[in-house]
Each structure stands twice: as structure tokens, then as C-alpha cells.
Amino acid sequence: MKSIPAVCWAFASLQPLAAALTIAEINGNKFISQYSGQTVTNVTGLLVAKGPNGIWIRSTTPDNDPATSEGIYVFSNTVGANLTVGDIVTLDGRVQEYRSNANYIYLTEISSPRNIRIQSSGNTVSPLVIGQDTISPPTVQYSSLDGGDIYNLPNAAANISAVNPVLDPTNYGLDFWESLCGELVTVRNPRAIKVPNSYGDTWVVGDWAVTGTNAHGGVTMSDKDSNPEVIIIGSPLDGTNNPKGSKMGDQFEDITGVVTQAYGFYAILPLTAIKTTVPASAAADPSPFTSRKHCKAITVGSYNVENLAPTSAHLPKVAGHIVDYLKTPDLIFIQEVQDDSGATNNGVVSANKTLTTLVDAIKALSNVTYAFTNIDPVANQDGGQEGGNIRVAYLYRPDVIDLYKPNPGTALDATQVTPRNGKCSKAPMLSFNPGRIDPTNDAWTRSRKPLAAAWKAKGARKPFYTVNVHWSSKGGGTSLHGDMRPPVNGAVESRLKQANVTGSFIAQIMAIDPEANVIAAGDFNEFSFVKPMSDFSAISKMVDLDEAAGLPIAERYTYAYDMNAQALDHMYVSPALAKNKPEFHHIHVNSWAADADVVSDHDPSIALFDLCGH
Ligand SMILES: *[C@@H]1O[C@H](CO)[C@@H](O)[C@H](O)[C@H]1NC(C)=O
Ligand SMILES: *[C@@H]1O[C@H](CO)[C@@H](O)[C@H](O)[C@H]1NC(C)=O
Ligand SMILES: *[C@@H]1O[C@H](CO)[C@@H](O)[C@H](O)[C@H]1NC(C)=O
Ligand SMILES: *[C@@H]1O[C@H](CO)[C@@H](O)[C@H](O)[C@H]1NC(C)=O
Ligand SMILES: *[C@@H]1O[C@H](CO)[C@@H](O)[C@H](O)[C@H]1NC(C)=O
Ligand SMILES: *[C@@H]1O[C@H](CO)[C@@H](O)[C@H](O)[C@H]1NC(C)=O
């Protein structure tokens, strides 16, 4: 990679460069070309692929530096008219860094090509097999600017475009894909790691080394490893369409295409549409747990049911999941229940009809009768779809568990933990049961307030306590492939406050009875190894049930997003419960399914506890 002295810069930007540059020299060994904005002449390359708006050419005089891509995109919807794959061409043009959004990484390209001359035709075009003709993609880190963890705070401390670090393709995923940008590559034995997006763009891994592979063939994120080895396959260059019905674990024919940067991600644009060879099964495992209808063995589920309204088409399917897969647990933490008028913005806040419709649907399928409890929010104060007034709710089987001295609060009542001196021990009491936790705290602005409850299980000597959460979502975040490093973890500041308020409430229960049985569950919208959750655990002394139950790290997921299978939904349990052999299982009815079969964007989870107490 050649560099020109700084004094030449102003001059060079006005004049065409005298000597022809190689494609590797134009790309350089950084993200942004040092020739950006300048005119280049007689650039020579082998035409490896044609697309609707340009061509990709590969250097005929490659260097030995793995950091400098030998391929480049020539942007023009006419340049390809008289050219054929296999032509060696020379052309003049302008080096340009392009992005369609300020949050994205730039694509280096040659625009306004002219003086296009064919030097020879019929040359062999061989794609680079990733992991064979190239090094393998790094499996752990994305960028040297992430400080070792893409979830480090503060977010957006630096921008790739501003720092323009030297590429280190061995260690950093973004550097790896940037070092191949413009190249024609082949992915051997590709496998889908989630359903495609609405355009058919599909995240895959090839036959290279992958960390975090789960038993179903997805790739699960873990502490400091968010899977930069996964790549998205974009729109085929020949105008065909990728299948929309693929799903986690499907195997495909080898994919050949060009590496680019578009819509916020490095991507491979395949020459033709993805073809499935072996579809994966989407049949999820049902709950392996059996309730004894006694405190000795109580089943507890949790499910984000995605904007559930009385008339939702997916309501009967949610009921089916609760019956067939969760096996009608004794207690269910539900999130995202809308009011009786759904998303109609009319001041209605009661969800009695929504919950009655769900309970009736479960009864019709199973003959199991659930009771429910929830607290209506103040209209349009809890975020989510306008007018929907989503909230958390509990369904419970009153033949097995019941609210302990019920005294429901209203939207603005803050339930307090108070000691009550019993005969043998002090039992924490909730002033409102169920009651919302500190609902006027600004931690909950435009977000769901957690719902605390105290319960008595059949046969138990003392109550147990639950907190049902649905913290602020990651909306407003930036892509893991984005310009800002570390990427913006949307609303992390809100979740940090929410972790403190929720955790401090539970700490009050534990202060009165360190042996209390407490379960906090729901959609925390955060990963267990990221600061809001570690804060929550430190403040509350609660333990991640994935950890307490010993689930393999790769099987800890309830959601599939971009390149990762991940856990936004959790159960956390008090030390007394954690040491009493709890069991836990995530039920992948949604994350394994093809898009048409998905009922909610989250998977439900199910646990088995001994809630008798000591
Ligand atoms: C342009 O490139 C071609 C092919 O690489 C080479 O044969 C030719 O000499 C170059 N012309 C100039 C003016 O550099
Ligand atoms: C393609 O070739 C035709 C015939 O030589 C010519 O008229 C036309 O301008 C060429 N198009 C481009 C984009 O070079
Ligand atoms: C990063 O880029 C964004 C968008 O262009 C800009 O607003 C921000 O100030 C930049 N941040 C840094 C740290 O350079
Ligand atoms: C909802 O149901 C509860 C309990 O059945 C009842 O007390 C309450 O009045 C109902 N709310 C509305 C708005 O119907
Ligand atoms: C449904 O449950 C009720 C109450 O437990 C019981 O009396 C009835 O026989 C059950 N019906 C069926 C069809 O199982
Ligand atoms: C939690 O909030 C309290 C009260 O605002 C504050 O004093 C404390 O430092 C916070 N704790 C953490 C870990 O953020």
C-alpha cells in the first residue's frame, strides 16, 4: 500500500493522479480510502460480477497484504452494458465513499466510470472460498474501537469513519469483511441462523470456525462474543429472489457473490437466489416438567405475547402454545397484553376482555381454568403501540396457587414492602398485592411498570414473591456493523435505572427474609452479561436461572435478531430458590419457525420450582 506525502494532497485532489493505482492501493489498508474524492485513471481489473447498478472488478496485479481488498465496486447503471464477466477492463473514475445513513460504515467505490476499455475477454473468474482462499472470519470481536466488548459503556465513544483504523482482519470481524469488500467469494455449506427479513436477506455461516453454535444450528451470543462470523446474504444480482420461508438451521447450496456494505451491514450479494438443500425441523420441544399441584413442584412460565388484543389472529395460537408447549403451568408471567380495544387509541385501558379471551381459549383447549391479575396503566404512559396500553399480567391456576392477602393497587399506587411479624418468622408483605413498583419514578417514563405480587402455593408454609417485568426496548440502537463504536445499545440508560428500581425493591424483600423465594421474570430487553442485568443481579442478589439451572450457554436464547440467537427474556431467582435445584427450559416455538408460522417475536420459557419454603 503506497502513501503520498501530505503536501501532495491538495494538488492531488485537483489533478488526476499521474500513475495508475492498483485496486489494493485505492482501497488501502483502512476503512476509508486515502484517495476518496479523487480521480483515478487506467484502473485495471477483471470483471467478476455484474449487478443492476454497477460492476465488480478484481485487481490483475494483487499485493500480498490481506488487509487491502483486491476487489472494488464500480457504480454506474450503464458501465456493464457492453461488458461481460471475464473481461479485463481499464477505466477512469472518481473514488467515492458512499453511505445512505450517517450511522453506517462507508462503502469505497469508483463512480462516474469513463474511458472503459476491454483489454481481453474470456478470462477465468474464480471466487475466493472463505476460510480456504482467505483466512476465516474472526468469531468474537467486531472492531478495535469496541474496547473488547461491544456492550461497553459509554456507547458511540468513537466512529470508524473518523478514526479510520488500520484493518486487522485476523482479529476483528468488521475489518475482515472490509478487507474483502468488492471481492467475489464463495460460502461453502451455508446454514441459515434465523428467518430472513422481509426482503429475503438471510444471515448465514459457512464451513468456517463458528463459536456459539446451538443444538438447532443457530448461533447464540454470549459474554463479549456477538458472532462477527455470521454474514447476511442480500438480494441476488440476477434479479431473482431469496426464499422467504427459510428458518434457523436450514442448509443451503454453496453461495457465491460479492462482498459489499449496504443498509448498515456487510453483506454478500449472491449471483443468484439461495437454494435450500436440507430444511431444518421447526418442531420445538414441549415442557419436560410436570406440576405436582403442590408447592413441592410448581411450574412457572413466562411469555411475551407480542401486542395481544382480544381480536388478535394470534391469540388462539398463543393459547395453543400455553397448552401444548408450556403444559398449562401453575403460574404464567405474560408481557405485552393490550387493552380491550387493542391498538385503538380511545382511552380504554382495561385488559379484562383480552385476558378473559385468552383464558377462555386455554380452557377450550385444555379444560384448565386460569384466573388472571393485572393493573390497568394510565392511558398512553407505558410506551409500545399508541393506544395499545400494553402491560404485564399474571395467569394462575387458583387450584394450585393464589394471591397472598390480595389488595390490588391502581396505576399510580406504589406497592411497599413491609415486615409482618409472624409466629416463627418475619414474612415480607406487599402493601398492594399485586402492586406496581414505584410507578411514578422517571425510570418508567414511556415504559411498563413492573408488577409485584405475593402468592401462596398449595402446601407452602410461607408466601413467595414475583416481579413481572417488561423493561424499555432496544429501539433507537445502531447496528453491530455500524459506524459508531461501541454500537448504541438503544435505551440502555433507561434500563440501567429500571434495573436499580426493580433490584432495590427486591432487595427490600430479601432484607426482611434472606431466605425468601422470589422470582423476577419477563422481557428485560437486555442480555444477562450486559450492565443493566449485572447491576440488577448485584442490587437484588437475584441469580440468572439459566446459570442456576446449568443450561449450556449456547442454549440460552429466546429471540433471534440479526446475526444472533439471544436472550432478552429471563427468570432471575433468589438465592434460596437458586440452591433448591430449580429447572429451566426455553421453548423455541418461535425462534426456530419460518416467518409464516411465528406467533410472537419471543420464545416462552418454563421453570420448575420447589416453593414450599423452610
Ligand atoms: C493502462 O493499463 C493497461 C492494462 O493494465 C496497460 O497495458 C496500459 O499500459 C496502461 N496505460 C497507461 C497509460 O498507463
Ligand atoms: C456500448 O456499445 C455501443 C456500440 O458500440 C455504444 O454505442 C454504447 O455507447 C456503449 N455503451 C456504453 C455504456 O459504453
Ligand atoms: C459519530 O458520527 C455521528 C454521525 O455522523 C456524529 O453525530 C457523532 O458526533 C460522531 N461521534 C464521534 C465520537 O465522532
Ligand atoms: C375487570 O375485572 C375485575 C375483576 O373481575 C373487575 O373488578 C373490574 O371491575 C373489571 N374492570 C373492568 C373495566 O371491567
Ligand atoms: C373439566 O374440568 C372440570 C373441573 O375440573 C371437570 O368437572 C370436568 O369433568 C372436566 N371436563 C372434561 C371434559 O375433562
Ligand atoms: C440506585 O439508585 C439510588 C437512588 O437513586 C442510588 O443512590 C444508587 O447509587 C443507585 N445504584 C446503582 C448501582 O446505580
CSV table of N, CA and C in Angstrom, one decimal, residues 41 45 83 103 169 195 273 319 330 349 369 376 389 391 435 456 461 464 563 613:
chain,number,residue,atom,x,y,z
A,41,THR,N,-7.2,7.0,-12.9
A,41,THR,CA,-7.2,6.7,-14.3
A,41,THR,C,-6.6,5.3,-14.5
A,45,GLY,N,-8.9,-4.1,-13.9
A,45,GLY,CA,-9.4,-5.2,-13.1
A,45,GLY,C,-10.2,-6.2,-14.0
A,83,LEU,N,-20.1,-5.0,-21.4
A,83,LEU,CA,-19.0,-5.8,-20.7
A,83,LEU,C,-19.6,-7.2,-20.3
A,103,ASN,N,-25.3,6.5,10.3
A,103,ASN,CA,-25.0,5.5,11.2
A,103,ASN,C,-24.2,4.4,10.6
A,169,PRO,N,-7.8,-7.9,10.0
A,169,PRO,CA,-8.8,-8.9,9.6
A,169,PRO,C,-8.7,-10.2,10.4
A,195,VAL,N,-34.7,-16.7,10.5
A,195,VAL,CA,-35.6,-16.4,9.3
A,195,VAL,C,-35.0,-15.2,8.6
A,273,ALA,N,-30.3,-16.6,-6.5
A,273,ALA,CA,-31.0,-16.8,-5.3
A,273,ALA,C,-30.5,-18.0,-4.5
A,319,ALA,N,-52.7,-19.4,23.0
A,319,ALA,CA,-53.4,-20.3,23.9
A,319,ALA,C,-52.9,-21.7,23.6
A,330,ASP,N,-48.6,-23.6,36.4
A,330,ASP,CA,-49.4,-23.1,37.5
A,330,ASP,C,-49.5,-21.6,37.6
A,349,VAL,N,-58.4,1.4,28.9
A,349,VAL,CA,-57.2,0.8,29.5
A,349,VAL,C,-57.4,-0.6,30.1
A,369,THR,N,-58.7,-24.1,34.0
A,369,THR,CA,-59.3,-22.7,34.3
A,369,THR,C,-58.2,-21.9,34.9
A,376,ASP,N,-54.4,-1.9,35.4
A,376,ASP,CA,-54.5,-1.0,34.2
A,376,ASP,C,-53.6,0.2,34.3
A,389,ASN,N,-51.7,0.4,25.1
A,389,ASN,CA,-51.6,0.3,26.6
A,389,ASN,C,-51.1,-1.1,27.0
A,391,ARG,N,-49.3,-4.0,28.9
A,391,ARG,CA,-48.9,-4.2,30.3
A,391,ARG,C,-48.5,-5.7,30.5
A,435,GLY,N,-49.1,-5.1,43.1
A,435,GLY,CA,-48.9,-3.7,43.0
A,435,GLY,C,-47.7,-3.3,42.1
A,456,LYS,N,-49.3,-17.6,47.6
A,456,LYS,CA,-49.2,-18.8,48.5
A,456,LYS,C,-49.5,-20.0,47.6
A,461,ARG,N,-45.6,-23.2,53.6
A,461,ARG,CA,-45.6,-22.6,54.9
A,461,ARG,C,-45.6,-21.0,54.8
A,464,PHE,N,-44.5,-16.8,48.5
A,464,PHE,CA,-43.4,-16.5,47.6
A,464,PHE,C,-43.8,-15.2,46.8
A,563,MET,N,-27.7,-11.3,13.5
A,563,MET,CA,-26.8,-12.5,13.4
A,563,MET,C,-26.9,-13.4,14.7
A,613,GLY,N,-40.7,-23.5,50.8
A,613,GLY,CA,-40.1,-22.7,51.8
A,613,GLY,C,-39.7,-23.5,53.0
